[in-house]
Coordinates of C-alpha atoms and ligand atoms in Angstrom, one line a residue:
X1 CA 25.9 -11.5 14.6
X2 CA 22.4 -10.9 15.9
X3 CA 20.8 -7.5 15.4
X4 CA 21.1 -6.4 19.1
X5 CA 24.9 -7.0 18.8
X6 CA 25.2 -5.4 15.4
X7 CA 23.4 -2.2 16.7
X8 CA 26.0 -1.8 19.4
X9 CA 29.3 -2.9 17.8
X10 CA 29.3 -3.2 14.1
X11 CA 31.5 -1.0 11.9
X12 CA 33.6 0.4 14.7
X13 CA 36.8 -1.1 16.2
X14 CA 37.6 0.4 19.6
X15 CA 41.0 -1.2 19.5
X16 CA 42.2 1.1 16.8
X17 CA 43.1 4.8 16.8
X18 CA 42.8 6.3 20.3
X19 CA 40.9 3.2 21.6
X20 CA 37.8 5.3 22.4
X21 CA 34.7 3.3 23.4
X22 CA 32.4 5.7 21.6
X23 CA 33.1 6.2 17.9
X24 CA 34.9 9.5 17.4
X25 CA 33.3 12.5 15.7
X26 CA 35.4 13.5 12.7
X27 CA 34.1 17.0 12.4
X28 CA 36.0 17.9 9.2
X29 CA 35.2 19.0 5.7
X30 CA 38.3 17.6 3.9
X31 CA 41.1 15.1 4.3
X32 CA 44.8 15.4 3.5
X33 CA 46.4 13.2 0.8
X34 CA 49.8 11.5 1.3
X35 CA 51.0 12.7 -2.1
X36 CA 49.7 13.7 -5.5
X37 CA 49.5 10.1 -6.6
X38 CA 47.3 9.1 -3.7
X39 CA 45.0 12.0 -4.5
X40 CA 44.7 10.9 -8.1
X41 CA 44.1 7.3 -7.1
X42 CA 41.3 8.3 -4.7
X43 CA 39.6 10.3 -7.3
X44 CA 39.9 7.5 -9.8
X45 CA 38.5 5.0 -7.3
X46 CA 41.7 3.0 -7.6
X47 CA 42.0 3.4 -3.9
X48 CA 39.0 3.9 -1.6
X49 CA 39.3 6.6 1.1
X50 CA 38.2 10.0 2.2
X51 CA 38.3 12.9 -0.1
X52 CA 35.7 15.4 1.1
X53 CA 32.8 15.1 3.6
X54 CA 30.2 15.7 0.9
X55 CA 31.3 12.2 -0.5
X56 CA 32.1 10.4 2.7
X57 CA 33.2 10.8 6.4
X58 CA 34.6 8.3 8.9
X59 CA 31.9 9.0 11.5
X60 CA 29.2 8.7 8.8
X61 CA 30.9 5.4 7.6
X62 CA 30.3 3.8 11.0
X63 CA 26.6 4.7 10.9
X64 CA 26.3 3.6 7.3
X65 CA 28.0 0.2 7.6
X66 CA 26.2 -0.5 10.9
X67 CA 22.8 0.4 9.5
X68 CA 23.4 -1.7 6.4
X69 CA 24.3 -4.7 8.5
X70 CA 21.3 -4.1 10.8
X71 CA 18.9 -4.1 7.7
X72 CA 20.7 -7.1 6.2
X73 CA 21.8 -5.0 3.2
X74 CA 25.1 -4.9 1.3
X75 CA 25.7 -1.1 1.3
X76 CA 24.3 2.1 2.5
X77 CA 24.6 5.8 2.0
X78 CA 23.4 8.4 4.6
X79 CA 21.7 11.6 3.6
X80 CA 20.9 14.9 5.3
X81 CA 17.2 13.9 5.8
X82 CA 14.6 11.3 5.0
X83 CA 13.3 13.4 2.1
X84 CA 16.8 13.6 0.7
X85 CA 17.0 9.8 0.9
X86 CA 13.7 9.5 -1.0
X87 CA 14.7 12.1 -3.6
X88 CA 18.1 10.6 -4.3
X89 CA 16.7 7.1 -4.5
X90 CA 14.2 8.1 -7.1
X91 CA 16.6 10.4 -9.0
X92 CA 19.0 7.5 -9.2
X93 CA 16.6 5.5 -11.4
X94 CA 14.2 7.9 -13.1
X95 CA 14.7 10.8 -15.5
X96 CA 12.4 13.1 -17.5
X97 CA 9.9 11.0 -19.5
X98 CA 9.9 8.1 -17.0
X99 CA 7.2 7.1 -14.5
X100 CA 7.3 5.8 -11.0
X101 CA 4.6 3.8 -9.2
X102 CA 3.7 5.0 -5.8
X103 CA 1.4 3.5 -3.1
X104 CA -1.7 5.6 -2.3
X105 CA -0.7 5.6 1.4
X106 CA 2.5 7.5 1.8
X107 CA 4.0 10.1 4.0
X108 CA 2.7 13.6 3.0
X109 CA 6.2 14.9 2.0
X110 CA 6.7 11.9 -0.3
X111 CA 3.3 12.5 -1.9
X112 CA 4.2 16.1 -2.7
X113 CA 7.7 15.2 -3.8
X114 CA 6.3 12.6 -6.3
X115 CA 3.1 14.4 -7.4
X116 CA 4.4 17.9 -7.6
X117 CA 8.1 18.4 -7.5
X118 CA 9.2 15.4 -9.6
X119 CA 6.4 16.3 -12.1
X120 CA 8.3 19.4 -12.9
X121 CA 11.3 17.3 -13.5
X122 CA 9.3 15.4 -16.1
X123 CA 8.8 12.3 -13.9
X124 CA 5.2 11.0 -13.7
X125 CA 3.9 9.4 -10.5
X126 CA 1.2 6.8 -10.9
X127 CA -0.7 5.7 -7.8
X128 CA -1.5 2.1 -6.9
X129 CA -3.7 0.7 -4.1
X130 CA -1.6 0.0 -1.0
X131 CA -4.1 -2.4 0.4
X132 CA -4.2 -5.0 -2.3
X133 CA -1.9 -3.8 -5.1
X134 CA -4.5 -5.2 -7.6
X135 CA -4.0 -2.4 -10.0
X136 CA -0.2 -2.4 -9.8
X137 CA 0.7 -4.5 -12.7
X138 CA -1.6 -2.7 -15.1
X139 CA 0.3 0.6 -14.5
X140 CA 3.7 -0.8 -15.6
X141 CA 5.2 0.0 -18.9
X142 CA 8.8 0.2 -20.3
X143 CA 9.3 3.6 -18.8
X144 CA 8.4 2.4 -15.2
X145 CA 11.5 2.8 -13.1
X146 CA 10.5 2.0 -9.6
X147 CA 7.7 0.9 -7.2
X148 CA 7.6 2.8 -3.9
X149 CA 5.7 1.9 -0.7
X150 CA 6.0 2.1 3.1
X151 CA 6.2 -1.0 5.2
X152 CA 3.9 0.7 7.8
X153 CA 2.4 3.8 6.3
X154 CA 2.4 7.1 8.1
X155 CA -0.2 8.3 9.1
X156 CA -2.8 5.8 7.9
X157 CA -1.1 2.9 9.8
X158 CA -1.5 0.5 6.9
X159 CA 0.7 -2.5 5.8
X160 CA 0.8 -3.4 2.1
X161 CA 1.0 -6.9 0.6
X162 CA 4.7 -6.7 0.4
X163 CA 5.1 -10.2 -1.0
X164 CA 2.7 -9.4 -3.9
X165 CA 4.4 -6.1 -4.7
X166 CA 7.9 -7.8 -4.8
X167 CA 6.6 -10.6 -6.9
X168 CA 5.2 -8.2 -9.6
X169 CA 8.3 -6.1 -9.5
X170 CA 10.5 -9.2 -9.9
X171 CA 8.5 -10.3 -12.9
X172 CA 9.0 -7.0 -14.6
X173 CA 12.6 -6.4 -13.4
X174 CA 11.7 -3.2 -11.6
X175 CA 13.5 -1.9 -8.5
X176 CA 11.4 -1.7 -5.4
X177 CA 11.9 1.0 -2.8
X178 CA 10.5 0.5 0.7
X179 CA 10.3 3.4 3.2
X180 CA 10.8 1.5 6.5
X181 CA 10.8 4.5 8.8
X182 CA 7.7 3.7 10.9
X183 CA 8.2 0.0 11.2
X184 CA 11.9 0.6 11.9
X185 CA 14.8 -1.7 11.2
X186 CA 14.3 -3.3 14.6
X187 CA 10.9 -4.7 13.7
X188 CA 11.1 -5.3 10.0
X189 CA 13.7 -5.9 7.4
X190 CA 12.4 -5.4 3.8
X191 CA 15.4 -6.9 2.2
X192 CA 14.6 -10.3 3.8
X193 CA 11.3 -10.2 1.8
X194 CA 13.0 -9.4 -1.5
X195 CA 12.9 -5.6 -1.5
X196 CA 15.8 -4.0 -3.4
X197 CA 16.2 -0.6 -1.7
X198 CA 15.2 0.4 1.8
X199 CA 15.0 4.1 2.8
X200 CA 14.6 5.6 6.2
X201 CA 14.0 8.9 7.7
X202 CA 16.4 8.3 10.5
X203 CA 15.1 11.5 12.1
X204 CA 12.4 9.3 13.7
X205 CA 12.9 6.0 15.6
X206 CA 16.6 5.7 14.6
X207 CA 17.6 8.8 16.4
X208 CA 14.9 8.2 18.9
X209 CA 14.8 11.5 20.8
X210 CA 14.0 14.0 18.0
X211 CA 17.5 15.6 18.1
X212 CA 18.6 15.5 14.4
X213 CA 17.4 15.1 10.9
X214 CA 18.8 12.3 8.8
X215 CA 18.1 9.7 6.1
X216 CA 19.6 6.6 4.8
X217 CA 19.4 4.4 1.6
X218 CA 20.3 0.7 1.9
X219 CA 20.6 -1.7 -1.0
X220 CA 20.4 -5.5 -1.0
X221 CA 23.2 -7.8 -2.0
X222 CA 23.5 -8.7 -5.7
X223 CA 21.3 -5.9 -6.9
X224 CA 23.7 -5.8 -9.9
X225 CA 22.1 -8.9 -11.2
X226 CA 18.8 -7.0 -11.7
X227 CA 20.4 -3.9 -13.1
X228 CA 23.1 -5.5 -15.4
X229 CA 21.9 -5.2 -19.1
X230 CA 18.4 -4.2 -17.9
X231 CA 17.2 -1.5 -20.4
X232 CA 15.2 0.2 -17.7
X233 CA 18.5 1.1 -16.0
X234 CA 20.7 1.7 -19.1
X235 CA 22.5 4.6 -17.2
X236 CA 24.0 2.0 -14.9
X237 CA 25.3 0.0 -17.9
X238 CA 26.7 2.9 -20.0
X239 CA 29.8 5.0 -19.2
X240 CA 29.1 7.9 -16.9
X241 CA 30.7 10.8 -18.6
X242 CA 30.6 12.8 -15.4
X243 CA 32.9 10.2 -13.8
X244 CA 35.4 9.6 -16.6
X245 CA 33.5 6.8 -18.2
X246 CA 32.8 4.7 -15.1
X247 CA 30.2 1.9 -15.8
X248 CA 28.5 1.3 -12.5
X249 CA 27.4 -2.2 -13.3
X250 CA 31.1 -3.2 -13.8
X251 CA 32.2 -1.9 -10.4
X252 CA 32.5 -4.7 -7.7
X253 CA 30.8 -2.6 -5.1
X254 CA 27.1 -2.0 -4.1
X255 CA 26.3 0.0 -7.2
X256 CA 23.0 1.7 -6.3
X257 CA 24.3 3.5 -3.2
X258 CA 27.7 4.1 -5.0
X259 CA 25.9 6.0 -7.7
X260 CA 23.9 8.0 -5.2
X261 CA 27.1 9.0 -3.4
X262 CA 29.4 9.6 -6.4
X263 CA 27.0 11.2 -8.8
X264 CA 23.9 12.5 -7.0
X265 CA 25.2 13.7 -3.6
X266 CA 28.3 15.0 -5.3
X267 CA 26.1 17.3 -7.4
X268 CA 23.1 17.8 -5.2
X269 CA 24.9 18.1 -1.8
X270 CA 22.5 16.3 0.5
X271 CA 25.3 14.9 2.7
X272 CA 24.7 14.4 6.4
X273 CA 26.6 16.3 9.1
X274 CA 29.2 14.1 10.9
X275 CA 27.8 15.2 14.2
X276 CA 24.3 14.0 13.2
X277 CA 25.8 10.7 12.0
X278 CA 27.4 10.3 15.4
X279 CA 24.0 10.9 17.2
X280 CA 22.4 8.4 14.8
X281 CA 24.9 5.8 15.7
X282 CA 24.0 6.3 19.4
X283 CA 20.4 5.8 18.4
X284 CA 21.1 2.5 16.7
X285 CA 22.6 1.1 19.9
X286 CA 19.3 1.3 21.7
X287 CA 16.8 1.0 18.8
X288 CA 15.9 -2.6 19.4
X289 CA 15.0 -2.2 23.1
X290 CA 13.2 1.1 22.4
X291 CA 11.0 -0.3 19.7
X292 CA 9.9 -3.1 22.0
X293 CA 8.8 -0.5 24.6
X294 CA 7.2 1.8 22.0
X295 CA 5.2 -1.1 20.7
X296 CA 4.1 -2.4 24.1
X297 CA 3.0 1.1 25.2
X298 CA 1.1 1.7 22.0
X299 CA -0.7 -1.6 22.3
X300 CA -1.9 -0.7 25.8
X301 CA -3.1 2.8 24.6
X302 CA -4.8 1.2 21.6
X303 CA -6.7 -1.2 23.9
X304 CA -7.8 1.6 26.1
X305 CA -9.0 3.8 23.2
X306 CA -10.8 0.9 21.5
X307 CA -13.0 0.6 24.6
X308 CA -13.7 4.3 24.9
X309 CA -17.3 5.5 24.1
X310 CA -16.1 8.7 22.4
X311 CA -13.7 6.9 20.0
X312 CA -15.2 5.8 16.7
X313 CA -12.3 3.8 15.3
X314 CA -8.7 2.9 16.3
X315 CA -6.0 2.0 13.8
X316 CA -3.3 -0.1 15.4
X317 CA -2.0 -3.4 13.8
X318 CA -1.3 -4.8 17.3
X319 CA -5.0 -5.0 18.0
X320 CA -6.4 -8.4 17.0
X321 CA -9.5 -6.7 15.6
X322 CA -7.4 -4.4 13.3
X323 CA -7.5 -4.9 9.5
X324 CA -3.7 -5.0 9.4
X325 CA -3.3 -7.5 12.3
X326 CA -2.6 -10.5 10.1
X327 CA 0.0 -8.7 8.1
X328 CA 1.7 -7.3 11.3
X329 CA 1.9 -10.9 12.6
X330 CA 3.3 -12.1 9.3
X331 CA 5.9 -9.4 8.7
X332 CA 6.9 -7.8 12.0
X333 CA 9.2 -9.2 14.7
X334 CA 6.9 -10.9 17.2
X335 CA 4.0 -9.0 15.7
X336 CA 5.2 -5.8 17.4
X337 CA 3.6 -2.9 15.6
X338 CA 5.7 0.2 16.5
X339 CA 4.5 3.3 18.3
X340 CA 2.2 4.9 15.8
X341 CA -1.5 4.7 16.2
X342 CA -4.5 6.6 14.9
X343 CA -8.0 7.1 16.1
X344 CA -11.1 8.9 15.0
X345 CA -13.5 10.8 17.1
X346 CA -16.8 12.4 16.2
X347 CA -15.6 15.2 14.0
X348 CA -13.0 17.9 13.3
X349 CA -14.0 20.1 16.3
X350 CA -13.9 17.1 18.7
X351 CA -10.4 16.2 17.4
X352 CA -9.2 19.7 18.1
X353 CA -10.7 19.6 21.6
X354 CA -8.9 16.3 22.5
X355 CA -5.6 17.5 21.1
X356 CA -5.8 20.8 23.1
X357 CA -6.8 18.9 26.2
X358 CA -3.8 16.6 26.5
X359 CA -1.0 17.5 29.0
X360 CA 1.7 14.9 28.6
X361 CA 1.3 14.5 24.9
X362 CA 2.8 17.4 23.0
X363 CA 1.3 18.8 19.8
X364 CA 4.2 18.2 17.4
X365 CA 4.4 17.1 13.8
X366 CA 7.0 14.4 14.4
X367 CA 7.0 10.7 15.3
X368 CA 9.5 8.3 16.9
X369 CA 10.5 10.5 19.8
X370 CA 10.9 9.2 23.3
X371 CA 8.3 11.8 24.2
X372 CA 4.7 11.1 23.3
X373 CA 3.3 13.2 20.5
X374 CA -0.2 14.1 19.3
X375 CA -1.0 15.4 15.8
X376 CA -3.9 16.3 13.7
X377 CA -2.9 15.3 10.1
X378 CA -5.7 17.0 8.3
X379 CA -4.7 20.5 9.6
X380 CA -0.9 20.0 9.7
X381 CA 1.2 17.3 7.9
X382 CA -1.4 16.8 5.2
X383 CA -2.7 20.4 4.9
X384 CA -1.1 20.8 1.5
X385 CA -3.1 17.9 0.1
X386 CA -6.4 18.8 -1.6
X387 CA -9.6 17.3 -0.1
X388 CA -9.6 14.8 -3.0
X389 CA -6.0 13.8 -2.2
X390 CA -6.9 13.6 1.6
X391 CA -9.8 11.3 0.8
X392 CA -7.6 9.1 -1.4
X393 CA -4.9 9.0 1.3
X394 CA -7.6 7.8 3.7
X395 CA -7.3 10.8 6.1
X396 CA -10.5 11.7 7.9
X397 CA -10.7 15.2 9.3
X398 CA -11.4 13.7 12.7
X399 CA -8.3 11.5 12.7
X400 CA -5.8 12.0 15.5
X401 CA -2.4 10.5 15.2
X402 CA -0.4 9.5 18.3
X403 CA 3.3 8.7 18.4
X404 CA 3.6 6.8 21.6
X405 CA 6.8 7.5 23.5
X406 CA 8.6 5.7 26.3
X407 CA 6.7 7.1 29.3
X408 CA 4.8 4.8 31.6
X409 CA 1.6 3.7 29.7
X410 CA -0.6 4.3 32.7
X411 CA 0.3 8.1 32.6
X412 CA -0.4 8.2 28.8
X413 CA -3.8 6.5 29.3
X414 CA -4.7 8.8 32.2
X415 CA -3.8 11.9 30.0
X416 CA -6.0 10.7 27.1
X417 CA -8.8 9.8 29.4
X418 CA -9.0 13.3 30.9
X419 CA -8.7 14.9 27.4
X420 CA -11.5 12.8 26.0
X421 CA -13.8 13.3 29.0
X422 CA -16.7 10.9 29.6
Ligands
PLP1 C1 9.4 11.8 8.4 C2 9.3 10.9 7.3 C3 9.9 11.1 6.0 C4 10.7 12.4 5.8 O1 11.9 12.4 6.6 P1 12.6 13.7 7.1 O2 13.8 13.2 7.8 O3 11.7 14.5 7.9 O4 13.0 14.4 5.8 C5 9.8 10.2 5.0 N1 9.0 9.1 5.2 C6 8.4 8.8 6.4 C7 7.6 7.6 6.5 C8 8.5 9.7 7.4 O5 7.8 9.5 8.6

């Protein structure tokens, strides 16, 4: 099945149940068991089925299986937010005393999670260069549990050398985690390039209209071959005492997402609401066509900005002059580069003036909405970073970030034109 078709049909059979065209919303916390034996079998994983919505839910199942197919993965588990997807993915591999390798160009929340929150859990984050990954291999030791990067980083609009990262990770048998939120599953599929785990904040392009938080973790097929008897991941190969001795690497199911579901979400509780899963499934139906329009609009705005006298620099991989252009052509569907773009004006004050001057763009710290958004990272999303961290993350105080929506690009260009002035 092609992606467009998967996005609309996969994982739901409208000939079953009440034959509803839209997948039903199972707004329930718990499920009844036929008898005591079935209850026992479900708990023992002898039979697969619904127990409690913290573990699974039929509405969420549709979203998970559809998204896994869309990304070309073998299994998926949805979470309450993108940050929950990131936390659970990392907690699934690393424990106190371990280290994780993170790109120097990541979403602000991921940076604080890795550098501050996980530090208090005894997990050390080591930063590598997103642009060339030259230093990546030298940071690896036997306690390294994962390598994390974004396929299209937010907000620096940078694309790493994904092939090189995967090649180094494969050599050292380390699990790679790619945050594919900004590129979106419509434009890029990390698993096809050898990435092990894909995470998304589905709050962005997946939902498409800024109506619910969500996250998802997807694993590639045959990940068990990397994990089986790999000392880095001994906890997948030894009996899990919290699950009556289950050895995850012996279970014939996608084991990474299974462990997130059965062990982590069971204990941490970052399960999605069924209603949000339903909204997210609606989002997947139109993701492909929306990403095309977001990308086309963004390219037109980027072209306009790059010719404007008050604009110092434009960051958009769709521009042939952009440093990331070659990588966008190589990795992304038809070179389409999503709806996020950045540009720098003279200084901090000028950036504030432009932001306050726009009328169609809304000042919001979000991306991936049908409505166009303007943000000033230095004073908002990245405010918690020190000036040192800001510099390392490549965020100039005059940087303005746009998330280009689905309006007519002529109106967006007109709005920016009047806000910039001549
Ligand atoms: C928004 C975002 C997140 C966090 O997702 P939430 O759903 O807001 O928790 C993580 N990574 C990237 C790239 C994001 O844009």
